[in-house]
Structure formats: C-alpha cells, structure tokens
Amino acid sequence: MTPSDEPSRARTAQRVLARREARIGLLFVLPAFIVFLAFRFGPAIASMALAFTDYTIGATPNWLGLENFRRMLDDPVFWSALKVTVMFTVMTVPVSLAMSVGMALLVRRAFRGVGLFRSIFFLPVVTSLVLAATVFTWIFSSNGPWSSLMGRLGLPEETWLGNPNLVLPALVVVAVWSRFGYGMLILLARLQDVPRELEEAALTDGANAWQRFRYIVFPQLRPALFFLAVIETTASFQVFDLVYVMTGGGPARASYTLVYELYEQGFRYFNLGYASAIGVALFVMTLVVALIQRWVIGRDR
Amino acid sequence: MRRRTTRLGALTVVSGLLLAACGGDDAATGDGGSGDTQEITMWMYPVIFDEADHSAFWDEQVAAFEADNPDIAVKVEIYPWANRDEALGTALAGGTAPDVVYLIPDQIPQYAHTLAPVDEYLDDTALAAYRPNAVESVSMDGQLLGAPILMSINPLVCNKAAFDDVGADYPESWDDLLALAPSFKDAGYDVTNYWGSVDATLNTSFYPLLWQAGGDVFTDDGSAVAFNSPAGVAALSLLVELADGGYVERDLLTTIPAFEQTNTAKGQIGCTWQQVPADLEPFWGEENIVVLPPLRQRESIAYGTVGALSIMADPGDAAADAAGRWVSYVSSEAVTSEYVVASGYFSPYALDDSLYADDTRYAEMETHLDAATAGTPHEHARQVMGLLAPEIQAALTGQKTPEAALADAENAAANLFD
C-alpha cells in the first residue's frame, strides 16, 4: 500500500456514496417522473404523431405525411395568427421584464409596509386570469374607466378592444399586469444576494444610481433575466385565455393568436391533425427563440 | 443492496399499475354487469334550468321506461352547457362516449360520422307528425341523425317601455327598423343590438338577416358557399348602416360584455332578434316584452334551434338497439310536450292545440315556429362561420366595404371545398 492509494480509495468510497445518493434521489423523483412521462411527454409525442394525420374525433386517422404542414404554409389565417403572436410577444416581453425589474428595485429594501406592497404586486399572479380578463373587458369597454382616462388625456374615448390597432396593446396591458409580479419575485430573490458592500463602495466612489444599477446590480441579475425572458416568451407565444375571454380573436382577427387558432381547429372544427401540426410549429418556434435567447443573454455563462 | 432493488422493483410495479388504472377502459362500456340488463347512458344538459326539477323529470321518465323495458337500465347524466363539445370530443376519443346525447343542429355535422341514424327506431306516425323544419334541421344526406325533442325560436322581441317613450309603432320590416333608428337614438335608445364578436354564433345574428333577404349560407347542393350574393350584401349593408349611424351598441360589435352591462339588459334598446323573452324578462319586466313576427325583407324568417337526442352507439350493437328504444320513448309527443312546457321551449311536433294557451307571449312565439330554421346542416358550417365572422367585423368597424368583406370570406371559404 502506497500513500497515494489512500486518497484514491477515499475517492472511490465517495463515488459509491454519490452513486447511492443519486439512486435514492432517483427513487424519490420516479413517481413524479412517471406521471410527467404519462401526462406530459406521452401526449406531446402523440400530438407530434397526430400532426402527420387527418385525425378527427371518432374516425380512424389516415397518414397524410407533410400535408398538414403544407396546408399551414398556404393558410393565410395561420400567417396572420403568427404575425399577431409575434407582435404580442415583442410588446409583452420587454415591457413585462422592465416592469419586473422596476418593481423589484422599488420593493427591494426593507421599509415600513414593504411586505404589503410585495404581496399586492404579487396578487395578480395568483388571480384567475379568466376572472381578471372578464373585469378588464369591462375596464376597456366604452363606458369603462380606461376609456374615460383616455378621454381625459385628450385621446379618443373608444373601446380599445374594438379597434384593430389598439386591441393588442390592450391585451399587453392585461398580460403584463398579470405576470410582472412573478418576475418581480424571482428578481427580488436574486437581488437579496447582491452584496450591499459592493453598492456602498460604488456609492463612496461617486457612482450615481444608474451607474450602480448598470455596473453592479444588472450583471448580477443577468441569469435571472435570462430565465424570465425564456419563461415570458414561452408564455406570450402561448397566449390564449386573454384572447378567449376578452376578444375571441377580434376585431377582424386583429388579436387572433396561434394558440387560439389551434383551439378553434381542434375543438370547434375537430381538425385535430391540423391543430397538432400548428402545435408542433409553435413548439419548434418557441424552442428556436429560447435557443437564441440563451445565446444572446446567457452568452457569458 | 438487495433490499433496495426489491423496493425499486415494487415501486415500478406500483407505478405501472397506476398507469394502467389511468388508461382507457374500453371493455367496460356498454356492459351492464348483471347478465341480461343492457345499460345505456345519456348525456343531457340543463335544458330545465333548475337542477332538482330537471333530475326529477328524467328520474320519472327512466322509471316509466324501465318498467316497460326491464332488460334496459338507463342512466341520465346532466352536464353543464359550457365546453360541452370539448367534453364530448374527449369522451369520444377516449372510448367513453355516451350511448345517447343531446345535440343541436350546429353540433350535428361535427359528430355526424359517429352517429347512428334514428329513423329506424322511431315509428312512422311519430316521424310524420314532426314539423318538417325540425326534421330538416337534424338530417344529413337524407338520414335523421337525432330525434327532435324540443324547438326554440328567436322572434322579434320589442321593449314596450322604449316604444311608449318614443311613441313609435312596432317594426315589421328592415325599412321600418331603419326609419325608427334616428328617433330612438335621439331618445337615448339603440334601435336594436348586434352581437358581432367572432366567437358568437352567426346563427342568431347575421344568418337570420341573410335568410330574410332571400339568401342562404350554402348553395342548395352544399358544394359551395352562397352568402356572397345580393341578399348577403343587403344584410351586411343594413348592419353597417346601423353601426355607422350609432344605432347599435358599439362594444357588442367586437366583445361579449357581461349581459347585465349591455344596453340590451338595461332596457336602452328598441327591439332584438338575438335574445329571447326568457333572457329579457328579468331585466325588462314581463309587462314590457312584446313578441312580434320575425322581421321581413323578402321573407319573415327567424332562427330557431332544435334539441335532438342522437345515438352514438354503433348501429347493430345491442346498446344501439336499447338506445333506440329509449330515444323512441322520450321523443314521443307525450313526453316531449311535458318536457318543453317544463323548460319553456316548444314542441317539435305539429300539435293541434297550443301548449301555452294561458301565456300570450309564448303562444305568439308558438305560431311562428314554422318560420323558424336552424339552417341546413353542413360539415363546414362552423368553419364558414369562423371565416365569415371576422369579415363581418371588418365591415362593421369600417375596414372593408360589405361587398369586399363578403368576397374575401367567400375566397377564404373556397379552400374548404377543394
């Protein structure tokens, strides 16, 4: 036995222990994993298979190959829905992120009543979106508070939900309202980890608020922001409840999104094969966007 | 180590069992369990609003039927109206569909290939006694796909308080309606309402106007759409004129607000063909409901739907036979008469006597049943609505002319008929 054997044996013992722990860990995860496999992956894979068929309720599916995708490329409704979805995402994600950062910075420090403010700002996240959308439908109606506010600002006093150019901004307002609290919470947790001394040192060096945020706080927030950007983008690409409750895709398809088309094709017309194809397209697009975001925001890590 | 392996094995088995339990149970459907009894299930919806009354009605019918048919056990399940297509579609896909289901004409084309024709189960006198429009609404390719048990009608309903206030006569035609519009507007009323949200059905909104103008949604042979016609343009132009003049509530053109927030519910409206007296009575008061014949342009036609019982079991199956006997029983004139009076609808049978002799408004509606149609069932009916409704909105919000909107919808619909 040479002295060098000792640490190597310890390493082996450690590895055995680690493997054992991993196995026990796996055992704990297994039930959840199986449920996930059965109710998430299974249907997802099945729907990918359905995308290549003409499946409808109660009939045997026929294999169509790429026909559904070809139809999608020729379908003006699909392209208009894609455009609406992208526009909605492009408006929602930055506004929601900016709002989350802003609110997180505001409620970051301990002051009297901060807990109350944090709870209030988080409240929309745990509010049923369908319920909120119903209330917002009234808020945006011709006689609602939003229209009178616009009137006071000297803008036309009309319902935003009835104007093809304003319907998406209206939905963005509701989406941001319902989601910024979640982002705020994530960023708040991250902000607690930023050493106070760093900022105090910067303050002593004469850095102003913006410089302290830009050079000290922001770099620390980057991973959390990347996470939020991905989550927000995915959520925006999948926007459905708001459209379903508030506009039904109108006026004249100005708020007709991809998931709404998927729903209509699947559950109103029972074209489940075509609906699955739209789902696959949506999945691929979300994946690509997430990879791009990873490359841009997550580059340093 | 061995103990752990055993545990892992046990866990896998348990999980496997769990999965198996979650899987489909095709074998269980249709089997009544005890030897000779054929069990059938019917899905119903709250046609009678009061749940206890509704259950009691069906309990009574089931008991009466089972007494005469001891070999059949009927289970009636009452589901909410909301999302009923999702629930039914999922059940069909999962092999747990009911044997009998309540459908309306709008749904029938979607499920047509899963439905067994009901003609062979109904006796000829019953078939002959049905109102022809009730039968037509639930027939496809010459086959009756549901046994009608009730009918509804959306006549013209006017608000007496508003007419008294304005001092006007009730309208009979489109021209009358347009002529009334400015004086109603001056007095703070909308002359009528139009629900334009794209997820609202066109059956109660645009199609009645199209029919009144002599037009139709599809060509007679069903091989193409027919709404892009002079009748279609006339109908859409009427709506555009009402919208541009500010004679209808603007928000309703694009959204579906809570009903009590609408001018319609507030009584700030003259007439409507899109709500029935039952919707309006709680808001306007019984004394202000005036039921009138459907508006006339070339014809006086209203939307009216039919509630029918369809059979989802495979024809030739023992379950289908039992379902047929049950459907034949509950769609009889006697049972349906009791049902429609309890639920505030109308009989699909051409009866000699009114069921509503003591209620003038319902009696008035009853006289217009022959002028009601749910349109001809067509496999693309819903898709066509999905393409047409946004174009109607585009016209109502001033983005397109009526002609251009209908032409664009016609072009988009052409893809469905390739």
XYZ file of C-alpha atoms in Angstrom:
719
model
C 0.000 0.000 0.000
C 1.498 3.247 -1.101
C 0.496 6.533 0.423
C -1.152 7.534 -2.823
C -3.661 4.650 -2.507
C -5.348 6.266 0.434
C -6.958 9.290 -1.264
C -7.846 7.192 -4.293
C -9.726 4.738 -2.091
C -11.456 7.648 -0.396
C -12.443 8.948 -3.819
C -13.853 5.544 -4.737
C -15.823 5.426 -1.496
C -17.071 8.920 -2.227
C -18.128 7.928 -5.714
C -20.003 4.895 -4.379
C -21.726 7.123 -1.884
C -22.565 9.647 -4.555
C -23.969 6.936 -6.794
C -26.036 5.587 -3.924
C -27.366 9.053 -3.190
C -28.162 9.563 -6.822
C -30.066 6.293 -6.889
C -32.070 7.227 -3.801
C -32.710 10.639 -5.320
C -33.917 8.979 -8.486
C -36.246 6.808 -6.455
C -37.824 9.879 -4.930
C -38.211 11.542 -8.303
C -39.530 8.419 -10.003
C -43.255 8.738 -9.187
C -43.357 12.344 -10.336
C -41.273 11.436 -13.361
C -43.641 8.645 -14.360
C -46.649 10.926 -14.032
C -44.800 13.527 -16.074
C -43.950 10.906 -18.676
C -47.532 9.697 -18.902
C -49.322 13.035 -18.898
C -46.799 15.417 -20.457
C -44.317 13.672 -22.706
C -46.755 10.990 -23.821
C -49.427 13.360 -25.120
C -46.767 15.688 -26.550
C -45.218 12.874 -28.565
C -48.638 11.561 -29.554
C -49.648 15.004 -30.772
C -46.499 15.184 -32.862
C -47.549 11.927 -34.490
C -51.096 13.245 -34.988
C -49.690 16.229 -36.875
C -48.992 13.871 -39.773
C -52.547 12.524 -39.899
C -56.070 13.765 -40.621
C -57.264 12.656 -37.188
C -60.721 13.772 -36.155
C -62.969 12.643 -33.340
C -64.340 9.141 -33.728
C -62.619 8.269 -37.015
C -59.507 6.250 -37.802
C -56.637 8.596 -38.635
C -55.085 8.409 -42.090
C -51.391 9.112 -42.644
C -51.012 12.369 -44.568
C -47.258 12.878 -44.440
C -46.440 16.566 -44.620
C -49.848 17.587 -45.986
C -50.911 19.421 -42.786
C -47.703 21.457 -42.814
C -48.108 22.249 -46.489
C -51.663 23.396 -45.771
C -50.347 25.532 -42.919
C -47.908 27.331 -45.213
C -50.771 28.144 -47.603
C -53.151 29.189 -44.845
C -53.442 33.000 -44.614
C -55.114 32.636 -41.211
C -52.014 30.852 -39.881
C -49.702 33.606 -41.102
C -51.919 36.317 -39.677
C -52.084 34.438 -36.352
C -48.296 34.076 -36.354
C -47.886 37.797 -37.005
C -50.275 38.660 -34.181
C -48.496 36.255 -31.814
C -45.060 37.653 -32.635
C -46.280 41.236 -32.256
C -47.876 40.395 -28.940
C -44.653 38.752 -27.720
C -42.433 41.591 -28.934
C -44.587 44.051 -26.985
C -45.193 41.968 -23.873
C -41.784 40.521 -23.026
C -39.698 43.732 -22.809
C -42.456 45.663 -21.023
C -43.013 42.827 -18.582
C -39.265 42.452 -17.886
C -38.768 46.179 -17.435
C -41.761 46.338 -15.132
C -40.473 43.352 -13.112
C -37.021 44.934 -12.694
C -38.511 48.296 -11.774
C -40.893 46.898 -9.199
C -38.251 44.575 -7.756
C -35.920 47.561 -7.237
C -38.717 49.560 -5.634
C -39.629 46.934 -3.051
C -36.105 45.655 -2.581
C -35.173 47.453 0.614
C -36.921 46.918 3.884
C -39.232 49.784 4.775
C -42.488 50.008 6.661
C -45.191 48.080 4.799
C -42.857 46.560 2.215
C -44.356 43.116 2.800
C -47.797 44.500 1.986
C -46.571 46.084 -1.246
C -44.801 42.911 -2.298
C -47.982 40.918 -1.665
C -50.142 43.403 -3.548
C -47.822 43.367 -6.539
C -47.771 39.572 -6.497
C -51.548 39.291 -6.194
C -52.286 39.394 -9.963
C -50.123 36.285 -10.445
C -52.359 34.200 -8.218
C -55.560 35.756 -9.581
C -57.501 33.662 -12.066
C -56.697 35.085 -15.490
C -60.187 34.348 -16.753
C -61.664 36.339 -13.892
C -59.204 39.178 -14.437
C -59.910 39.170 -18.174
C -63.638 39.500 -17.502
C -63.016 42.511 -15.285
C -60.618 44.021 -17.833
C -63.217 43.584 -20.565
C -65.348 45.975 -18.555
C -62.398 48.279 -17.795
C -61.713 48.592 -21.538
C -65.384 48.950 -22.550
C -66.665 52.242 -23.981
C -68.066 53.339 -20.637
C -65.229 51.814 -18.637
C -62.513 53.605 -16.659
C -59.813 53.090 -19.288
C -61.835 54.877 -21.964
C -62.616 57.805 -19.669
C -58.944 58.005 -18.703
C -58.066 58.206 -22.405
C -60.768 60.850 -22.799
C -59.186 62.952 -20.044
C -55.823 62.636 -21.761
C -57.439 64.086 -24.862
C -57.431 60.786 -26.749
C -60.477 59.248 -28.447
C -62.876 57.790 -25.888
C -63.417 54.435 -27.569
C -63.105 50.813 -26.524
C -59.565 49.616 -27.261
C -60.924 46.119 -27.720
C -62.930 47.302 -30.724
C -60.023 48.958 -32.522
C -57.795 46.692 -34.645
C -54.719 48.786 -33.836
C -55.307 49.103 -30.113
C -56.601 45.659 -29.259
C -53.107 44.138 -28.935
C -51.787 46.920 -26.669
C -54.890 46.399 -24.512
C -54.118 42.688 -24.215
C -50.465 43.509 -23.493
C -51.550 45.708 -20.585
C -53.518 42.822 -19.078
C -50.756 40.288 -19.748
C -48.106 42.481 -18.130
C -50.398 43.238 -15.200
C -50.933 39.548 -14.634
C -47.295 38.496 -14.931
C -44.920 41.185 -13.683
C -45.354 40.038 -10.063
C -43.813 36.680 -10.845
C -40.774 38.265 -12.463
C -40.558 40.717 -9.579
C -40.413 37.860 -7.087
C -37.677 35.998 -8.979
C -35.584 39.159 -9.344
C -36.181 40.103 -5.725
C -34.742 36.773 -4.596
C -31.720 37.364 -6.799
C -31.323 40.952 -5.566
C -31.070 39.769 -1.982
C -27.831 38.046 -2.985
C -26.184 41.204 -4.305
C -23.687 42.184 -1.562
C -24.626 45.530 -0.164
C -20.978 46.424 0.343
C -20.428 46.490 -3.412
C -23.051 49.148 -3.887
C -21.878 51.072 -0.840
C -18.328 51.015 -2.187
C -19.594 52.303 -5.541
C -21.559 54.998 -3.752
C -18.394 56.086 -1.978
C -16.645 56.183 -5.342
C -19.281 58.626 -6.538
C -21.325 56.289 -8.777
C -24.844 57.573 -9.369
C -27.970 55.413 -9.124
C -27.953 54.499 -12.805
C -24.257 53.569 -12.745
C -24.743 51.445 -9.638
C -27.614 49.643 -11.343
C -25.838 49.265 -14.674
C -22.471 48.055 -13.407
C -23.219 46.326 -10.129
C -26.837 45.171 -9.889
C -27.640 44.404 -13.526
C -24.744 41.941 -14.121
C -25.937 40.006 -11.083
C -29.478 39.875 -12.450
C -28.484 38.536 -15.821
C -29.100 34.798 -15.206
C -32.447 35.536 -13.594
C -33.353 37.811 -16.501
C -32.440 35.089 -18.963
C -34.692 32.687 -17.133
C -37.520 35.220 -17.104
C -37.068 36.101 -20.755
C -37.472 32.452 -21.705
C -40.494 31.950 -19.442
C -42.151 35.177 -20.603
C -41.552 34.453 -24.262
C -42.965 30.967 -23.942
C -45.991 32.294 -22.080
C -46.536 35.050 -24.661
C -46.297 32.627 -27.568
C -48.960 30.544 -25.854
C -51.350 33.391 -25.000
C -54.882 32.066 -25.078
C -57.073 32.791 -22.020
C -56.994 36.551 -22.531
C -57.966 36.280 -26.173
C -60.599 33.660 -25.434
C -62.288 35.762 -22.775
C -61.721 39.315 -23.997
C -61.879 39.384 -27.793
C -62.453 35.962 -29.319
C -59.640 36.896 -31.714
C -61.371 40.029 -32.994
C -61.883 42.624 -34.220
C -61.412 41.089 -37.646
C -58.625 38.740 -36.443
C -56.515 41.581 -35.025
C -55.970 39.526 -31.858
C -56.266 36.046 -33.341
C -53.222 34.209 -31.988
C -51.648 30.869 -32.864
C -52.943 29.013 -29.817
C -56.398 30.437 -30.445
C -56.266 29.063 -33.987
C -55.063 25.741 -32.591
C -58.027 25.712 -30.202
C -60.535 26.569 -32.912
C -59.176 23.971 -35.304
C -59.018 21.337 -32.589
C -62.099 21.897 -30.511
C -64.511 23.844 -32.680
C -63.856 22.185 -36.035
C -62.334 18.937 -34.714
C -59.460 19.100 -37.224
C -57.184 17.560 -34.633
C -54.482 16.610 -37.126
C -54.154 20.181 -38.360
C -54.368 21.539 -34.807
C -51.483 19.219 -33.830
C -49.450 20.494 -36.770
C -49.946 24.066 -35.509
C -48.858 22.846 -32.069
C -45.680 21.338 -33.499
C -44.909 24.553 -35.379
C -45.445 26.522 -32.170
C -43.132 24.182 -30.257
C -40.364 24.500 -32.845
C -40.659 28.291 -32.893
C -40.600 28.592 -29.095
C -37.570 26.314 -28.969
C -35.713 28.355 -31.566
C -36.486 31.611 -29.765
C -35.339 30.114 -26.451
C -32.063 28.972 -28.050
C -31.482 32.425 -29.500
C -32.174 33.995 -26.110
C -29.768 31.562 -24.495
C -27.137 32.577 -26.992
C -27.705 36.311 -26.541
C -28.469 36.747 -22.837
C -26.790 33.643 -21.464
C -23.631 34.118 -23.537
C -21.299 34.937 -20.658
C -22.145 31.957 -18.615
C -28.409 -3.584 -1.776
C -30.873 -6.367 -2.441
C -33.488 -4.691 -0.247
C -33.139 -1.578 -2.283
C -33.565 -3.434 -5.528
C -36.741 -5.030 -4.181
C -38.047 -1.648 -3.197
C -37.235 -0.218 -6.588
C -38.986 -3.173 -8.178
C -42.051 -2.689 -6.007
C -42.190 0.982 -6.859
C -42.002 0.238 -10.563
C -44.840 -2.264 -10.259
C -46.968 0.203 -8.317
C -46.295 2.923 -10.849
C -47.111 0.514 -13.633
C -50.428 -0.334 -12.008
C -51.160 3.340 -11.545
C -50.574 3.950 -15.227
C -52.739 1.005 -16.173
C -55.509 2.376 -13.974
C -55.285 5.684 -15.784
C -55.555 4.042 -19.200
C -58.750 3.603 -21.189
C -61.266 1.037 -20.098
C -62.934 0.226 -23.383
C -64.084 -3.124 -22.154
C -66.272 -1.543 -19.507
C -68.545 0.473 -21.828
C -71.967 -0.836 -22.638
C -71.745 -3.767 -20.302
C -74.436 -3.601 -17.692
C -72.655 -6.061 -15.490
C -75.523 -8.303 -14.430
C -76.364 -10.839 -17.147
C -79.260 -9.647 -19.286
C -79.626 -5.975 -18.462
C -78.353 -3.630 -21.136
C -77.089 -0.451 -19.543
C -77.164 2.750 -21.558
C -76.009 6.250 -20.700
C -77.478 9.529 -21.889
C -75.751 12.904 -21.632
C -78.138 15.773 -21.086
C -77.611 19.483 -20.406
C -79.551 21.921 -18.190
C -82.491 22.344 -20.571
C -84.614 22.729 -17.454
C -82.685 25.344 -15.533
C -83.495 24.095 -12.035
C -81.239 21.106 -11.457
C -83.533 19.338 -8.992
C -86.565 19.716 -11.267
C -84.532 18.527 -14.221
C -83.219 15.412 -12.466
C -86.706 14.659 -11.182
C -88.110 14.834 -14.711
C -85.618 12.303 -16.027
C -85.883 10.041 -12.968
C -89.588 9.811 -13.652
C -89.088 9.026 -17.355
C -86.397 6.446 -16.620
C -88.645 4.704 -14.080
C -91.569 4.632 -16.522
C -89.380 3.350 -19.346
C -87.624 0.699 -17.280
C -90.963 -0.620 -16.031
C -91.904 -1.401 -19.644
C -88.364 -2.439 -20.614
C -86.925 -4.442 -17.708
C -83.950 -5.532 -19.833
C -82.658 -1.966 -20.154
C -81.124 0.247 -17.483
C -80.883 3.941 -18.364
C -78.504 6.371 -16.707
C -79.081 10.084 -17.409
C -76.099 12.324 -16.701
C -76.653 16.084 -16.708
C -73.591 18.152 -17.666
C -73.143 21.934 -17.835
C -73.638 23.692 -21.197
C -70.179 25.242 -21.050
C -67.470 23.481 -23.072
C -69.744 20.594 -23.916
C -68.043 19.942 -27.247
C -64.665 19.594 -25.556
C -66.109 17.120 -23.060
C -67.934 15.100 -25.683
C -64.989 15.099 -28.071
C -62.643 13.925 -25.347
C -65.056 11.175 -24.307
C -65.337 10.003 -27.923
C -61.578 9.937 -28.340
C -61.199 8.073 -25.066
C -63.868 5.493 -25.893
C -66.162 6.612 -23.079
C -68.803 8.405 -25.160
C -72.443 8.124 -24.053
C -74.894 5.959 -25.990
C -77.355 8.831 -26.322
C -76.549 12.535 -26.319
C -78.491 15.773 -26.626
C -77.293 17.715 -29.681
C -78.433 20.796 -31.564
C -78.174 21.239 -35.358
C -74.972 23.291 -35.044
C -73.227 20.275 -33.469
C -74.599 17.514 -35.660
C -72.230 17.886 -38.641
C -69.226 17.719 -36.278
C -70.314 14.344 -34.920
C -72.158 13.021 -37.987
C -69.780 10.117 -38.608
C -70.170 8.888 -35.033
C -73.991 8.986 -35.045
C -76.395 6.197 -35.887
C -79.484 7.245 -37.907
C -82.518 7.271 -35.638
C -85.255 6.875 -38.302
C -85.414 3.105 -37.905
C -86.119 3.357 -34.188
C -88.981 5.866 -34.433
C -92.415 4.770 -35.551
C -93.789 6.179 -38.770
C -96.655 8.116 -37.197
C -94.221 9.967 -34.952
C -91.956 10.718 -37.907
C -94.889 12.020 -39.931
C -96.150 14.183 -37.077
C -92.867 16.131 -36.702
C -92.709 19.651 -38.068
C -90.799 19.405 -41.372
C -88.337 22.149 -40.363
C -87.479 20.282 -37.154
C -86.648 17.135 -39.122
C -84.705 19.027 -41.774
C -82.512 20.745 -39.169
C -81.145 17.443 -37.867
C -80.941 15.473 -41.115
C -77.864 14.985 -43.249
C -77.789 13.139 -46.580
C -81.375 12.056 -46.078
C -80.706 10.462 -42.691
C -82.279 11.638 -39.457
C -79.335 11.938 -37.040
C -81.310 12.864 -33.946
C -84.854 12.568 -32.667
C -86.160 16.123 -32.076
C -87.457 16.652 -28.542
C -87.800 20.432 -28.478
C -87.721 23.559 -30.620
C -86.876 27.153 -29.900
C -87.471 30.346 -31.840
C -85.885 33.794 -31.770
C -88.731 36.019 -32.960
C -88.555 39.789 -32.871
C -88.854 40.959 -29.277
C -89.543 44.637 -28.634
C -89.359 46.713 -25.496
C -92.762 48.256 -24.748
C -91.307 50.855 -22.381
C -88.996 52.194 -25.090
C -91.748 52.291 -27.720
C -94.091 54.066 -25.317
C -91.352 56.570 -24.546
C -90.523 57.260 -28.199
C -94.152 56.963 -29.263
C -93.460 54.734 -32.260
C -95.130 51.754 -33.951
C -93.509 48.334 -33.822
C -91.399 47.474 -36.885
C -92.303 44.764 -39.391
C -89.527 45.169 -41.919
C -85.917 46.303 -42.211
C -87.110 49.630 -43.594
C -89.322 50.153 -40.546
C -86.360 49.435 -38.301
C -84.087 51.886 -40.117
C -86.789 54.531 -40.091
C -87.147 54.216 -36.322
C -83.407 54.362 -35.659
C -82.841 58.160 -35.507
C -85.791 58.888 -33.235
C -84.679 56.098 -30.886
C -81.153 57.483 -30.873
C -82.456 60.954 -30.032
C -84.397 59.497 -27.115
C -81.298 57.681 -25.830
C -82.114 54.185 -27.110
C -80.402 51.821 -29.523
C -82.933 50.709 -32.100
C -81.579 47.156 -31.905
C -78.412 45.221 -30.962
C -75.871 43.180 -32.889
C -73.546 40.663 -31.240
C -70.577 40.770 -33.597
C -67.873 39.098 -31.532
C -66.294 36.455 -33.720
C -66.869 33.682 -31.214
C -70.616 34.377 -31.096
C -72.586 32.170 -33.458
C -73.848 33.744 -36.674
C -76.977 31.606 -36.413
C -78.732 34.122 -34.205
C -77.104 37.309 -35.536
C -76.265 37.542 -39.236
C -77.897 34.479 -40.744
C -81.496 35.479 -39.915
C -80.939 38.685 -41.917
C -79.408 36.703 -44.744
C -82.422 34.388 -44.811
C -84.866 37.297 -44.541
C -83.260 38.846 -47.616
C -83.782 35.580 -49.505
C -80.162 34.407 -49.269
C -78.538 31.345 -47.773
C -75.178 30.294 -46.375
C -74.536 27.375 -48.722
C -75.711 26.554 -52.233
C -78.602 24.085 -52.446
C -76.296 21.136 -53.192
C -73.879 22.219 -50.451
C -70.921 22.345 -52.825
C -70.028 25.986 -52.162
C -70.874 28.996 -50.031
C -73.658 31.270 -51.238
C -73.580 34.215 -48.840
C -71.730 36.479 -51.264
C -74.955 37.402 -53.041
C -77.163 40.484 -53.338
C -79.024 39.181 -50.280
C -75.764 38.901 -48.304
C -74.677 42.389 -49.325
C -78.106 43.777 -48.383
C -77.959 42.110 -44.957
C -74.429 43.297 -44.219
C -75.187 46.791 -45.546
C -78.106 47.038 -43.120
C -75.771 46.201 -40.230
C -73.115 48.645 -41.434
C -75.744 51.364 -41.663
C -76.869 50.611 -38.099
C -73.267 50.595 -36.833
C -72.197 53.753 -38.696
C -75.256 55.628 -37.530
C -74.513 54.756 -33.915
C -77.867 52.977 -33.699
C -76.447 49.849 -32.044
C -74.157 49.444 -29.018
C -70.597 49.728 -30.259
C -68.965 47.387 -27.712
C -71.168 44.474 -28.743
C -69.716 44.566 -32.249
C -66.373 43.285 -31.007
C -66.661 41.960 -27.456
C -69.050 39.967 -25.317
C -69.543 42.025 -22.154
C -71.402 40.642 -19.158
C -75.048 40.702 -20.222
C -76.241 42.919 -17.365
C -73.828 45.633 -18.513
C -75.277 45.833 -22.024
C -77.792 48.389 -23.233
C -79.968 45.403 -24.069
C -80.226 44.338 -20.441
C -80.559 47.935 -19.276
C -83.643 48.309 -21.451
C -81.996 51.026 -23.561
C -82.939 49.271 -26.762
C -85.981 49.035 -29.021
C -86.074 45.513 -30.442
C -83.864 42.449 -30.772
C -83.898 39.147 -32.645
C -80.858 37.878 -30.744
C -82.362 37.486 -27.283
C -85.489 35.559 -26.420
C -88.146 36.693 -23.905
C -86.679 34.387 -21.232
C -83.350 36.307 -21.442
C -85.009 39.706 -21.254
C -87.817 39.229 -18.777
C -85.655 39.517 -15.629
C -84.350 42.883 -16.889
C -87.281 44.460 -18.728
C -90.109 43.032 -16.656
C -92.771 40.775 -18.077
C -95.064 43.673 -18.958
C -92.524 45.183 -21.385
C -91.938 42.083 -23.512
C -93.696 42.321 -26.860
C -93.328 39.288 -29.129
C -93.632 40.063 -32.846
C -93.231 38.129 -36.093
C -89.626 37.887 -37.353
C -88.571 40.924 -39.421
C -89.346 40.815 -43.111
C -87.244 41.871 -46.048
C -88.266 39.393 -48.725
C -89.401 36.787 -46.203
C -90.140 36.689 -42.497
C -87.734 34.072 -41.124
C -86.217 33.570 -37.687
C -83.531 31.406 -36.238
C -84.864 28.574 -34.162
C -82.945 25.610 -32.960
C -83.929 22.028 -32.385
C -82.846 19.915 -29.446
C -82.458 16.315 -30.510
C -81.379 13.026 -28.987
C -78.701 11.320 -31.042
C -77.408 7.780 -30.759
C -73.656 7.339 -30.558
C -73.557 3.573 -30.183
C -72.579 1.508 -33.261
C -75.658 0.569 -35.286
C -76.425 -3.122 -34.870
C -74.943 -3.131 -31.382
C -77.139 -4.254 -28.506
C -76.521 -0.856 -26.900
C -77.720 0.903 -30.049
C -80.928 -1.094 -30.039
C -81.587 -0.285 -26.382
C -80.680 3.366 -27.036
C -83.115 3.387 -29.945
C -85.961 2.143 -27.785
C -85.192 4.760 -25.135
C -84.966 7.577 -27.703
C -88.223 6.473 -29.289
C -89.881 6.602 -25.877
C -88.630 10.006 -24.751
C -89.100 11.666 -28.124
C -92.783 10.746 -28.161
C -95.344 13.537 -28.358
C -96.499 12.965 -24.787
C -93.064 13.039 -23.152
C -91.766 15.945 -25.233
C -94.888 18.014 -24.517
C -94.285 17.645 -20.816
C -90.581 18.418 -21.239
C -90.963 21.556 -23.345
C -93.535 23.106 -21.037
C -91.310 22.417 -18.030
C -88.334 24.012 -19.798
C -90.052 26.883 -21.629
C -89.450 25.580 -25.150
C -91.765 24.366 -27.902
C -92.828 21.030 -29.275
C -91.131 19.711 -32.417
C -94.489 18.138 -33.308
C -97.189 19.944 -35.281
C -99.759 19.896 -32.473
C -103.444 20.635 -32.848
C -103.634 22.638 -29.649
C -101.321 25.230 -28.172
C -99.237 24.173 -25.171
C -99.290 27.762 -23.955
C -102.960 28.681 -24.084
C -102.603 30.766 -20.916
C -99.428 32.663 -21.884
C -99.940 35.106 -24.741
C -96.241 35.708 -25.418
C -95.347 32.021 -25.612
C -98.497 31.351 -27.609
C -97.414 34.089 -30.043
C -93.948 32.531 -30.384
C -95.545 29.152 -30.955
C -97.413 30.496 -34.002
C -94.117 31.450 -35.649
C -92.424 28.059 -35.275
C -92.957 27.263 -38.942
C -90.975 30.396 -39.825
C -88.002 29.122 -37.792
C -84.941 27.496 -39.245
C -81.596 26.401 -37.873
C -80.165 26.364 -41.386
C -79.262 23.247 -43.313
C -76.626 21.152 -41.527
C -73.331 21.257 -43.383
C -69.997 19.713 -42.480
C -68.225 23.051 -42.952
C -70.861 25.192 -41.202
C -68.653 26.106 -38.263
C -65.516 26.725 -40.327
C -67.502 29.001 -42.626
C -68.712 30.954 -39.592
C -65.100 31.188 -38.432
C -64.128 32.729 -41.772
C -67.184 34.940 -42.226
C -67.474 36.453 -38.733
C -64.115 38.325 -38.826
C -65.002 39.731 -42.265
C -68.360 40.961 -40.952
C -66.457 42.638 -38.139
C -64.095 44.202 -40.644
C -67.122 45.716 -42.402
C -68.715 46.862 -39.138
C -65.526 48.566 -37.985
C -65.152 50.334 -41.317
C -62.107 48.447 -42.592
C -63.880 46.935 -45.585
C -66.986 47.538 -47.653
C -69.735 44.919 -47.297
C -69.015 43.750 -50.847
C -65.277 43.330 -50.221
C -65.802 41.628 -46.868
C -68.178 39.017 -48.289
C -65.969 38.440 -51.335
C -62.925 37.889 -49.098
C -64.852 35.464 -46.896
C -66.037 33.614 -49.999
C -62.466 33.314 -51.280
C -61.200 32.048 -47.942
C -64.021 29.511 -47.766
C -63.222 28.188 -51.236
C -60.263 26.287 -49.734
C -62.669 24.206 -47.670
C -64.325 22.790 -50.756
C -61.196 21.620 -52.648
